[in-house]
Coordinates of C-alpha atoms (C1' of nucleotides) in Angstrom, one line a residue:
Chain A
M556 CA -0.1 -0.3 0.5
N557 CA 1.3 3.1 -1.5
I558 CA 1.7 6.4 1.6
Q559 CA -1.5 8.7 0.2
I560 CA -1.0 12.4 0.5
Y561 CA -3.3 15.2 -0.2
N562 CA -2.2 17.5 -2.7
T563 CA -2.9 21.1 -2.8
L564 CA -2.6 21.5 -6.2
T565 CA -5.6 18.5 -7.2
R566 CA -7.1 18.8 -3.8
K567 CA -7.1 15.5 -3.3
K568 CA -5.2 12.9 -1.6
E569 CA -2.9 11.0 -4.2
P570 CA -0.5 8.0 -3.9
F571 CA 3.0 9.3 -2.8
I572 CA 5.2 8.4 -6.8
P573 CA 8.4 10.1 -5.8
Q574 CA 10.7 11.0 -8.5
V575 CA 13.8 8.6 -7.9
E576 CA 11.9 4.9 -6.2
G577 CA 13.9 5.2 -2.9
E578 CA 14.3 8.4 -2.2
V579 CA 12.7 12.1 -1.5
S580 CA 13.1 15.5 -1.9
M581 CA 11.5 17.5 0.4
Y582 CA 11.4 21.8 0.9
V583 CA 9.5 23.3 3.9
C584 CA 9.6 27.6 3.8
G585 CA 11.4 28.7 6.3
P586 CA 10.5 31.5 9.7
T587 CA 12.1 34.9 8.9
V588 CA 14.1 35.7 11.2
Y589 CA 13.1 38.7 13.1
N590 CA 12.5 37.5 16.0
Y591 CA 11.6 34.4 18.1
I592 CA 9.1 32.1 16.8
H593 CA 5.9 31.5 18.1
I594 CA 4.0 28.4 18.6
G595 CA 2.1 29.1 15.1
N596 CA 5.5 29.3 13.3
A597 CA 6.2 25.7 14.9
R598 CA 3.2 23.6 14.1
P599 CA 5.0 23.2 10.2
V600 CA 8.1 22.9 11.7
I601 CA 7.3 20.0 14.0
V602 CA 4.2 18.7 10.6
F603 CA 6.9 18.1 8.2
D604 CA 9.7 17.3 10.2
T605 CA 7.0 14.7 11.3
V606 CA 6.5 14.1 8.0
R607 CA 10.3 13.5 7.1
K608 CA 10.8 10.6 10.0
Y609 CA 8.1 8.8 8.7
L610 CA 9.1 8.9 5.2
E611 CA 12.4 7.5 6.6
F612 CA 10.6 5.4 9.0
R613 CA 9.0 4.0 5.8
G614 CA 12.8 3.0 4.3
Y615 CA 12.7 6.7 2.1
D616 CA 16.1 8.1 2.1
V617 CA 14.9 12.2 2.5
K618 CA 17.2 14.9 1.3
F619 CA 15.2 17.9 3.8
V620 CA 16.0 21.9 3.0
S621 CA 14.3 24.2 4.6
N622 CA 15.7 28.1 4.3
F623 CA 15.7 30.9 6.8
T624 CA 14.5 34.3 5.0
D625 CA 17.4 36.2 6.7
V626 CA 16.9 39.7 4.8
D627 CA 13.8 41.1 4.5
D628 CA 12.2 45.0 5.6
K629 CA 11.2 43.4 9.2
I630 CA 14.3 42.5 9.5
I631 CA 15.7 45.9 8.7
A632 CA 13.2 47.3 10.8
A633 CA 13.8 45.6 14.0
A634 CA 17.9 46.0 12.8
N635 CA 17.1 49.4 13.2
E636 CA 15.1 49.4 16.5
L637 CA 17.6 47.9 18.0
G638 CA 20.6 49.9 16.6
E639 CA 22.5 46.6 15.3
D640 CA 23.2 45.1 12.3
T641 CA 21.0 42.9 10.6
S642 CA 23.3 39.7 9.8
E643 CA 24.1 40.0 14.2
L644 CA 19.8 40.4 14.2
T645 CA 20.0 37.2 12.5
E646 CA 22.6 34.9 13.5
R647 CA 20.8 36.0 17.2
F648 CA 17.2 34.2 15.8
I649 CA 18.3 32.0 14.4
N650 CA 20.6 30.3 17.4
A651 CA 17.1 30.8 18.8
Y652 CA 15.5 29.1 16.3
F653 CA 17.8 26.0 16.2
E654 CA 17.1 26.0 20.4
D655 CA 13.5 26.1 20.2
V656 CA 13.0 23.3 17.3
S657 CA 14.8 21.3 18.8
A658 CA 13.5 21.2 22.3
L659 CA 10.5 20.6 20.3
G660 CA 12.2 17.2 19.4
C661 CA 12.6 18.3 15.6
S662 CA 16.2 17.2 13.2
E663 CA 17.9 19.9 11.8
A664 CA 17.2 19.9 8.0
D665 CA 20.2 18.3 5.7
V666 CA 20.7 21.6 4.1
H667 CA 19.4 25.1 6.1
P668 CA 20.1 27.3 2.9
R669 CA 20.1 31.4 4.1
V670 CA 19.1 33.9 1.5
T671 CA 22.5 35.9 1.7
N672 CA 24.3 33.2 0.6
H673 CA 22.2 32.6 -2.7
I674 CA 22.2 35.9 -3.9
D675 CA 24.2 35.0 -7.0
D676 CA 22.3 32.1 -7.8
I677 CA 19.1 34.8 -7.2
I678 CA 20.4 37.2 -9.6
E679 CA 21.1 34.6 -11.6
F680 CA 17.6 33.1 -12.1
I681 CA 16.5 36.4 -12.4
E682 CA 18.1 36.9 -15.4
V683 CA 17.3 34.2 -17.3
L684 CA 13.5 35.1 -15.8
I685 CA 14.1 38.7 -17.8
D686 CA 15.8 36.7 -20.7
K687 CA 12.7 34.8 -21.3
G688 CA 10.3 37.5 -21.3
F689 CA 8.8 36.5 -17.8
A690 CA 9.9 39.4 -15.8
Y691 CA 11.1 43.0 -16.0
E692 CA 13.1 45.9 -14.6
S693 CA 11.6 49.4 -14.1
H694 CA 13.5 51.9 -11.8
G695 CA 16.3 49.6 -10.2
D696 CA 13.1 46.8 -9.8
V697 CA 12.6 43.8 -10.7
Y698 CA 9.2 42.4 -11.7
Y699 CA 7.8 39.2 -12.9
R700 CA 4.9 39.6 -15.3
T701 CA 2.4 36.9 -13.7
T702 CA 0.6 37.8 -17.3
K703 CA 2.6 35.8 -18.8
F704 CA 2.6 32.3 -17.8
D705 CA -0.1 30.0 -18.1
G706 CA -0.8 28.8 -15.4
Y707 CA -0.5 31.4 -13.0
G708 CA -2.8 30.8 -9.9
K709 CA -3.3 27.0 -10.5
L710 CA -2.4 26.6 -7.0
S711 CA -5.1 28.8 -4.5
K712 CA -7.6 28.2 -7.8
Q713 CA -7.8 32.1 -8.3
S714 CA -8.6 33.3 -11.7
T715 CA -5.9 36.7 -12.4
D716 CA -9.4 38.3 -13.7
E717 CA -10.9 38.1 -9.8
L718 CA -7.6 38.6 -8.0
I719 CA -7.7 41.4 -9.8
V720 CA -11.8 42.9 -9.4
G721 CA -11.6 41.7 -5.5
A722 CA -8.6 43.3 -4.8
R723 CA -6.7 45.0 -2.3
I724 CA -4.1 44.7 -4.9
E725 CA -2.4 48.0 -5.3
K726 CA -0.7 49.4 -8.6
G727 CA 2.4 50.6 -7.9
E728 CA 3.5 53.2 -10.3
K729 CA 6.9 50.3 -11.1
K730 CA 4.7 47.6 -11.5
D731 CA 2.7 47.3 -15.3
D732 CA 0.2 44.8 -13.9
P733 CA -0.8 44.9 -10.2
L734 CA -0.3 41.4 -10.0
D735 CA 3.4 41.3 -10.8
F736 CA 5.8 41.2 -8.1
V737 CA 8.9 41.9 -7.0
L738 CA 11.5 40.3 -7.8
W739 CA 14.5 42.3 -6.9
K740 CA 13.8 45.8 -4.6
A741 CA 16.3 49.0 -5.3
A742 CA 17.8 49.7 -2.4
K743 CA 16.6 52.9 -0.4
E744 CA 19.0 54.7 2.0
N745 CA 21.4 52.9 4.5
E746 CA 20.1 49.4 3.4
V747 CA 21.8 46.2 3.3
S748 CA 21.9 45.6 -0.4
W749 CA 23.9 44.0 -3.1
K750 CA 25.1 44.5 -6.6
S751 CA 23.2 44.0 -9.3
P752 CA 22.5 43.9 -13.2
W753 CA 20.0 46.7 -12.4
G754 CA 21.6 48.6 -9.6
E755 CA 21.9 47.9 -5.8
G756 CA 19.5 46.0 -3.9
R757 CA 17.7 42.9 -2.4
P758 CA 15.7 40.1 -3.6
G759 CA 12.2 39.9 -3.1
W760 CA 10.5 37.7 -1.1
H761 CA 9.4 34.9 -3.3
I762 CA 12.3 34.5 -5.4
E763 CA 15.1 32.9 -3.0
C764 CA 12.8 29.8 -2.3
S765 CA 12.8 29.1 -5.6
A766 CA 16.5 30.0 -6.1
M767 CA 17.4 27.7 -3.1
A768 CA 14.8 25.1 -3.8
R769 CA 16.7 24.4 -7.2
V770 CA 20.4 24.8 -6.1
H771 CA 19.7 22.5 -3.1
L772 CA 16.9 19.7 -4.8
G773 CA 17.3 20.6 -8.4
D774 CA 14.2 21.4 -11.0
T775 CA 11.4 19.3 -9.5
I776 CA 10.9 18.7 -5.8
D777 CA 8.9 16.1 -4.6
I778 CA 7.6 17.2 -1.4
H779 CA 6.4 21.2 -0.9
G780 CA 5.5 22.6 2.4
G781 CA 4.5 24.9 4.1
G782 CA 1.6 27.2 6.1
Q783 CA -1.6 27.3 4.7
D784 CA -0.9 31.0 4.2
L785 CA 1.5 30.6 2.4
T786 CA -0.4 29.2 -0.3
F787 CA -1.0 32.7 -2.2
P788 CA 0.7 34.5 -3.0
H789 CA 4.2 32.9 -1.7
H790 CA 3.9 29.4 -3.1
E791 CA 1.9 30.5 -6.1
N792 CA 4.6 32.7 -7.3
E793 CA 7.4 30.5 -6.7
I794 CA 5.8 28.0 -9.2
A795 CA 5.4 30.1 -11.6
Q796 CA 8.7 31.9 -10.9
S797 CA 10.4 28.3 -10.8
E798 CA 8.2 26.7 -13.6
A799 CA 8.9 30.0 -15.9
M800 CA 12.7 28.9 -15.8
T801 CA 12.6 25.2 -15.9
G802 CA 9.6 24.6 -17.7
K803 CA 9.1 21.8 -15.6
P804 CA 6.8 21.6 -12.6
F805 CA 8.4 22.9 -10.0
A806 CA 7.1 20.4 -7.2
K807 CA 5.2 17.5 -7.3
Y808 CA 2.8 17.0 -3.9
W809 CA 1.9 20.5 -2.6
M810 CA 1.3 20.5 1.2
H811 CA 0.3 22.6 3.5
N812 CA -0.9 22.4 7.3
G813 CA -3.9 24.3 9.4
Y814 CA -3.5 27.1 11.8
I815 CA -3.6 27.3 15.5
N816 CA -5.8 29.4 17.8
I817 CA -5.3 31.1 20.8
D818 CA -8.3 30.6 23.0
N819 CA -10.6 30.3 20.1
E820 CA -8.7 33.4 18.6
K821 CA -6.6 34.0 15.7
M822 CA -2.9 34.4 16.7
S823 CA -1.9 37.9 15.8
K824 CA 0.3 40.8 17.2
S825 CA -2.5 43.0 16.9
L826 CA -4.2 41.1 19.3
N827 CA -1.1 40.9 21.6
N828 CA -2.0 36.4 21.8
F829 CA 0.9 35.1 20.2
V830 CA 2.9 32.8 22.3
L831 CA 6.6 32.8 21.8
V832 CA 8.0 29.1 21.9
N833 CA 11.1 30.1 23.9
E834 CA 8.7 31.3 26.9
I835 CA 5.5 28.8 26.4
R836 CA 9.0 26.0 25.9
K837 CA 10.1 26.6 30.0
Q838 CA 6.9 26.5 31.4
V839 CA 5.1 23.2 29.8
D840 CA 7.4 19.9 28.9
P841 CA 8.1 20.3 25.4
R842 CA 7.5 16.9 24.5
V843 CA 3.6 17.5 25.2
L844 CA 3.6 20.9 23.0
R845 CA 4.2 18.0 20.2
F846 CA 2.0 15.8 21.4
F847 CA -0.3 18.1 21.5
M848 CA 0.1 19.3 18.2
L849 CA 0.0 16.0 16.5
S850 CA -3.2 14.8 18.0
V851 CA -4.9 16.8 15.2
H852 CA -4.6 16.0 11.4
Y853 CA -2.1 18.7 10.2
R854 CA -4.9 20.5 7.6
H855 CA -7.0 21.4 10.6
P856 CA -7.0 23.9 12.9
I857 CA -6.2 23.8 16.4
N858 CA -7.0 25.8 19.5
F859 CA -4.6 26.6 22.0
S860 CA -5.0 26.8 25.6
E861 CA -4.2 25.9 29.0
E862 CA -6.9 23.6 29.2
L863 CA -6.4 21.6 26.2
V864 CA -2.6 21.3 26.3
G865 CA -2.9 20.0 29.9
N866 CA -5.4 17.4 28.8
A867 CA -2.3 16.3 26.3
A868 CA -0.1 16.3 28.9
N869 CA -2.3 13.2 30.6
G870 CA -2.7 12.0 27.4
L871 CA 1.1 11.9 27.0
E872 CA 1.6 10.6 30.8
R873 CA -0.4 7.8 30.7
I874 CA 2.0 6.4 27.2
T875 CA 5.2 6.9 29.3
T876 CA 4.1 5.6 32.6
A877 CA 2.9 2.5 30.4
Y878 CA 6.5 2.9 29.0
N879 CA 8.3 3.0 32.5
N880 CA 6.0 -0.2 34.1
V881 CA 7.1 -2.1 30.8
K882 CA 10.8 -1.4 31.6
H883 CA 10.9 -1.7 35.2
R884 CA 9.0 -5.3 34.6
L885 CA 11.6 -6.3 32.3
E886 CA 14.1 -5.2 34.6
N887 CA 12.8 -6.5 37.3
S888 CA 11.1 -10.6 36.5
A889 CA 12.3 -13.8 35.7
D890 CA 11.4 -14.9 32.1
L891 CA 7.9 -17.2 32.9
G892 CA 5.8 -16.7 29.8
D893 CA 4.2 -18.9 27.3
Q894 CA 2.1 -17.4 25.3
K895 CA 4.7 -15.5 23.5
D896 CA 2.7 -15.5 19.5
I897 CA 0.0 -14.6 20.6
W898 CA 1.5 -11.4 22.7
M899 CA 3.9 -10.8 19.8
N900 CA 0.9 -10.4 17.2
K901 CA -1.0 -8.7 18.7
I902 CA 1.9 -6.0 18.8
D903 CA 2.2 -5.8 15.2
E904 CA -1.2 -5.6 15.4
C905 CA -1.0 -2.2 17.1
K906 CA 1.5 -1.2 14.6
N907 CA 0.4 -2.0 11.9
D908 CA -2.7 0.3 12.7
F909 CA -0.3 3.3 13.1
T910 CA 1.1 2.9 9.6
V911 CA -2.3 2.3 8.0
A912 CA -2.7 5.3 9.7
M913 CA 0.4 7.4 9.1
D914 CA 0.2 5.7 5.2
D915 CA -3.1 7.9 5.4
D916 CA -2.0 11.5 4.7
F917 CA 0.3 11.4 7.4
N918 CA -3.0 10.7 9.9
T919 CA -0.8 11.6 13.4
A920 CA -4.1 11.4 15.4
N921 CA -5.0 8.0 14.7
G922 CA -1.1 6.9 14.3
I923 CA -1.8 8.1 18.5
A924 CA -4.6 6.0 19.0
A925 CA -2.6 2.7 18.0
I926 CA -0.2 4.3 20.0
F927 CA -3.3 4.0 23.1
E928 CA -4.0 0.3 21.4
L929 CA -0.6 -0.4 22.7
V930 CA -0.5 1.4 25.5
R931 CA -3.7 -0.6 26.6
L932 CA -2.4 -3.8 25.7
A933 CA 0.7 -3.4 27.5
N934 CA -1.1 -2.6 30.3
V935 CA -2.9 -6.0 30.4
Y936 CA -0.2 -8.0 29.7
L937 CA 2.0 -6.7 33.1
L938 CA -1.7 -8.0 34.7
E939 CA -0.4 -11.7 33.8
K940 CA 0.9 -13.1 36.5
N941 CA 4.4 -14.4 34.0
T942 CA 5.7 -12.8 31.7
E943 CA 7.9 -12.9 28.8
T944 CA 10.9 -10.9 28.3
S945 CA 11.0 -11.4 24.7
V946 CA 7.3 -10.0 24.5
L947 CA 8.4 -7.0 27.0
A948 CA 11.3 -6.2 25.2
Y949 CA 9.2 -5.9 22.1
F950 CA 6.6 -4.2 24.1
K951 CA 9.5 -1.7 24.6
T952 CA 11.4 -1.3 21.2
T953 CA 7.6 -1.1 19.5
F954 CA 7.1 1.8 21.7
D955 CA 10.5 3.3 20.7
A956 CA 9.5 2.9 17.1
L957 CA 6.5 4.5 16.9
M958 CA 6.7 6.7 19.3
N959 CA 10.1 8.2 17.7
V960 CA 8.8 9.0 14.4
L961 CA 6.8 10.6 16.1
G962 CA 9.7 13.1 17.5
L963 CA 8.4 11.9 20.8
P964 CA 11.3 9.9 22.0
F965 CA 11.0 8.3 26.1
N966 CA 14.0 9.8 28.3
D967 CA 15.2 6.7 28.7
A968 CA 18.4 7.4 30.0
E969 CA 19.2 6.5 34.0
D970 CA 17.3 8.6 36.7
L971 CA 19.0 8.1 39.9
L972 CA 18.2 9.4 43.6
D973 CA 19.2 10.6 45.7
T974 CA 20.6 8.4 48.6
D975 CA 18.1 10.1 51.5
I976 CA 15.5 9.5 49.2
E977 CA 16.5 6.0 48.6
E978 CA 16.8 5.4 52.6
L979 CA 13.3 6.5 52.6
I980 CA 12.3 4.1 50.2
E981 CA 14.3 1.5 52.2
E982 CA 12.2 2.3 55.4
R983 CA 9.0 2.4 54.1
L984 CA 9.6 -1.0 52.9
E985 CA 10.9 -2.2 56.1
A986 CA 8.0 -0.1 57.7
R987 CA 5.6 -2.4 55.6
R988 CA 7.2 -5.6 55.9
N989 CA 6.0 -5.0 60.0
R990 CA 3.2 -3.8 59.2
D991 CA 3.7 -0.3 60.3
F992 CA 1.4 1.2 57.8
G993 CA 1.2 4.5 59.5
R994 CA 4.7 4.8 59.6
A995 CA 4.6 3.9 56.2
D996 CA 2.1 6.1 54.5
E997 CA 4.2 9.2 56.2
I998 CA 6.8 8.2 54.8
R999 CA 4.7 7.8 51.2
D1000 CA 3.2 11.4 51.6
E1001 CA 7.0 12.6 52.6
L1002 CA 8.0 12.2 49.2
V1003 CA 5.1 13.6 48.1
A1004 CA 5.7 16.7 49.1
K1005 CA 9.5 16.4 47.4
G1006 CA 7.9 15.0 43.8
I1007 CA 8.3 11.3 43.9
L1008 CA 5.4 9.2 43.8
L1009 CA 5.5 5.5 44.8
E1010 CA 3.4 2.4 43.3
D1011 CA 3.5 -0.8 45.0
T1012 CA 3.7 -4.0 42.9
A1013 CA 4.1 -7.8 42.6
Q1014 CA 7.5 -7.0 41.5
G1015 CA 8.7 -4.1 43.9
T1016 CA 7.6 -1.4 44.2
R1017 CA 8.4 1.6 41.7
W1018 CA 9.3 5.4 42.2
R1019 CA 8.8 7.7 39.5
R1020 CA 8.7 11.3 39.6
G1021 CA 5.0 13.7 39.5
Chain B
rG224 C1' -16.8 39.7 -4.6
rG225 C1' -13.4 35.2 -6.0
rC226 C1' -10.9 30.9 -3.3
rG227 C1' -11.5 27.7 0.4
rG228 C1' -12.0 25.0 5.0
rC229 C1' -14.9 23.9 9.4
rA230 C1' -19.8 22.2 11.9
rU231 C1' -19.4 14.4 15.5
rA232 C1' -20.2 13.4 23.4
rG233 C1' -18.8 17.5 28.9
rC234 C1' -14.2 19.3 25.9
rC235 C1' -10.4 17.3 22.3
rA236 C1' -10.8 14.6 18.2
rA237 C1' -10.6 10.4 14.4
rG238 C1' -13.8 8.4 10.7
rC239 C1' -16.0 9.9 5.0
rG240 C1' -22.3 4.8 1.4
rG241 C1' -23.4 0.0 5.8
rU242 C1' -26.5 2.3 11.9
rA243 C1' -19.9 5.8 15.0
rA244 C1' -11.4 4.8 17.3
rG245 C1' -9.1 6.8 20.4
rG246 C1' -7.5 10.7 24.7
rC247 C1' -9.2 13.9 28.9
rA248 C1' -12.9 14.5 32.5
rC249 C1' -17.1 12.0 35.1
rG250 C1' -19.9 7.7 37.5
rG251 C1' -19.8 2.5 38.9
rG252 C1' -17.1 -1.8 39.9
rU253 C1' -11.8 -4.5 40.6
rC254 C1' -7.2 -4.9 42.2
rU255 C1' -4.6 -2.4 47.2
rG256 C1' -2.7 -2.6 53.8
rC257 C1' -4.1 2.9 52.5
rA258 C1' -3.0 4.6 47.9
rA259 C1' -1.4 4.8 43.1
rC260 C1' -0.6 2.3 38.3
rA261 C1' -3.6 -0.6 35.5
rC262 C1' -7.8 -3.5 33.9
rC263 C1' -14.0 -3.8 33.5
rC264 C1' -17.9 -1.2 32.3
rU265 C1' -21.1 2.6 31.4
rU266 C1' -22.4 7.2 28.6
rA267 C1' -24.1 10.4 20.8
rC268 C1' -31.4 11.1 17.7
rC269 C1' -22.9 12.8 14.3
rA270 C1' -26.2 21.8 13.0
rC271 C1' -30.5 22.4 10.1
rC272 C1' -33.9 21.4 5.3
rG273 C1' -33.8 18.4 0.8
rG274 C1' -32.4 14.7 -2.6
rU275 C1' -29.5 10.8 -4.7
rU276 C1' -29.8 4.6 -2.1
rC277 C1' -31.7 -1.2 -0.3
rG278 C1' -28.9 2.2 2.7
rA279 C1' -25.6 8.9 4.3
rU280 C1' -22.7 11.1 10.2
rU281 C1' -20.0 10.0 5.0
rC282 C1' -22.7 12.0 -1.9
rC283 C1' -25.7 15.9 -3.9
rG284 C1' -28.0 20.7 -3.5
rG285 C1' -29.9 24.5 0.0
rU286 C1' -29.9 26.8 5.4
rU287 C1' -27.6 28.4 9.2
rG288 C1' -23.4 29.3 11.4
rC289 C1' -17.9 29.7 13.0
rC290 C1' -13.1 30.4 10.7
rG291 C1' -9.1 31.3 6.7
rC292 C1' -6.8 33.0 3.1
rC293 C1' -7.3 37.1 -1.4
rU294 C1' -1.7 42.5 1.9
rC295 C1' 3.9 41.1 5.4
rC296 C1' 2.4 36.0 7.6
rA297 C1' 3.1 29.4 9.3

RNA sequence: GGCGGCAUAGCCAAGCGGUAAGGCACGGGUCUGCAACACCCUUACCACCGGUUCGAUUCCGGUUGCCGCCUCCA
């Protein structure tokens, strides 16, 4: 069975067939680095990181490219305000970006190209567009002539007529047509700029992705991703640029993730309700944040609120507890089971359910449901008096495999208790042996106050942090 | 005006032709010295009105209500 991907270009799910068997090229539009990223920015990063991890899980060799827009109006404005060099500013926020997304379990891309490192590629790209008649120079700017490109509007399903009619599109004096968009901007006073055949200036926003995607992934890429709001105009313009340039399809599959709302309202600067990853991850376990985001299908909107994140935390806790209990049993019980195959098969069923879910346009909500099936199964197995090491080990391996795909690895590092706490646990065991339950409960309460929860099992007392 | 999305239990959320997955919360029971973890059980006229069909939450048309894009935006 093939992986199915919902393609914005065709508005339906299609079987995923990469250009080269076994290999996938992916490009995801990255952030403009003039501030810390907010959770809305984080969603596509998490979504496409998960897509990538799943493709790898399915055996594909993925080449993943995600850019940084490190020159643009907002960056220049922010740098001016802070009296800082644009390159210092962007460097700072690129570092912050990596810290934020790695906390959220996202792997680095194979390449993180920056606009400022690709000025030459961009200029060359624009020159070809001019040569082919798709672009024109005007007062030091260069514009793309949208009317020249037949397929303009094919991604967002906008007709050029409607775009013009409906529009709040301004007629720049420099543009021949209101729908034309800028490829190269002439520099204003004191702006960072580069030399070009059209004078000092810098790239427009859309051209960078076309140029960098081509340099790093070739003329046609398999999967191009980004937020829903990029569909128009950004991705539409990328298609216009790239396909005019190469005469080939720019991307086979276009994927777009939905928005995040805050308490049912759109996140926006004017409402001042945006949540920075940098801050929220200090208050909420970043694993919970990621789990929360993956609990909804990537194309649907997701509402962010304290309550919902709290629910997600409880759900993830259930998974983690089951995993840890499997581990505890693995380390503290003899190999006594005798029904190995039945359980192995049941585990395989869960794994299969997970794969079926994820094959269907990366349905992480159903994938997580499959993991909860595995949780229930593991908990039921732990009820058995006699367990087999191989089964327990298979539970653990499967948990690891599936959660790793979702970018939610379990923390397997040895977690040691302070010796005084260990002594208290030992003292409580002694008290229980002597049926001094008063003292035993007293110690348990004392430990709860220190964040240590105890659970008595047939295989001994286990503890966890709570 | 154009393009598009969404409406499923107290909350969140899958399903998209054969009478509703999963999670959180709640209630009842079991396990436990008591707990905790856990297990079992219980909980839905799928926004409304038409149509197609043997059969629709699922397809088509319409209504209502939310929301997004068309301007920088994840």
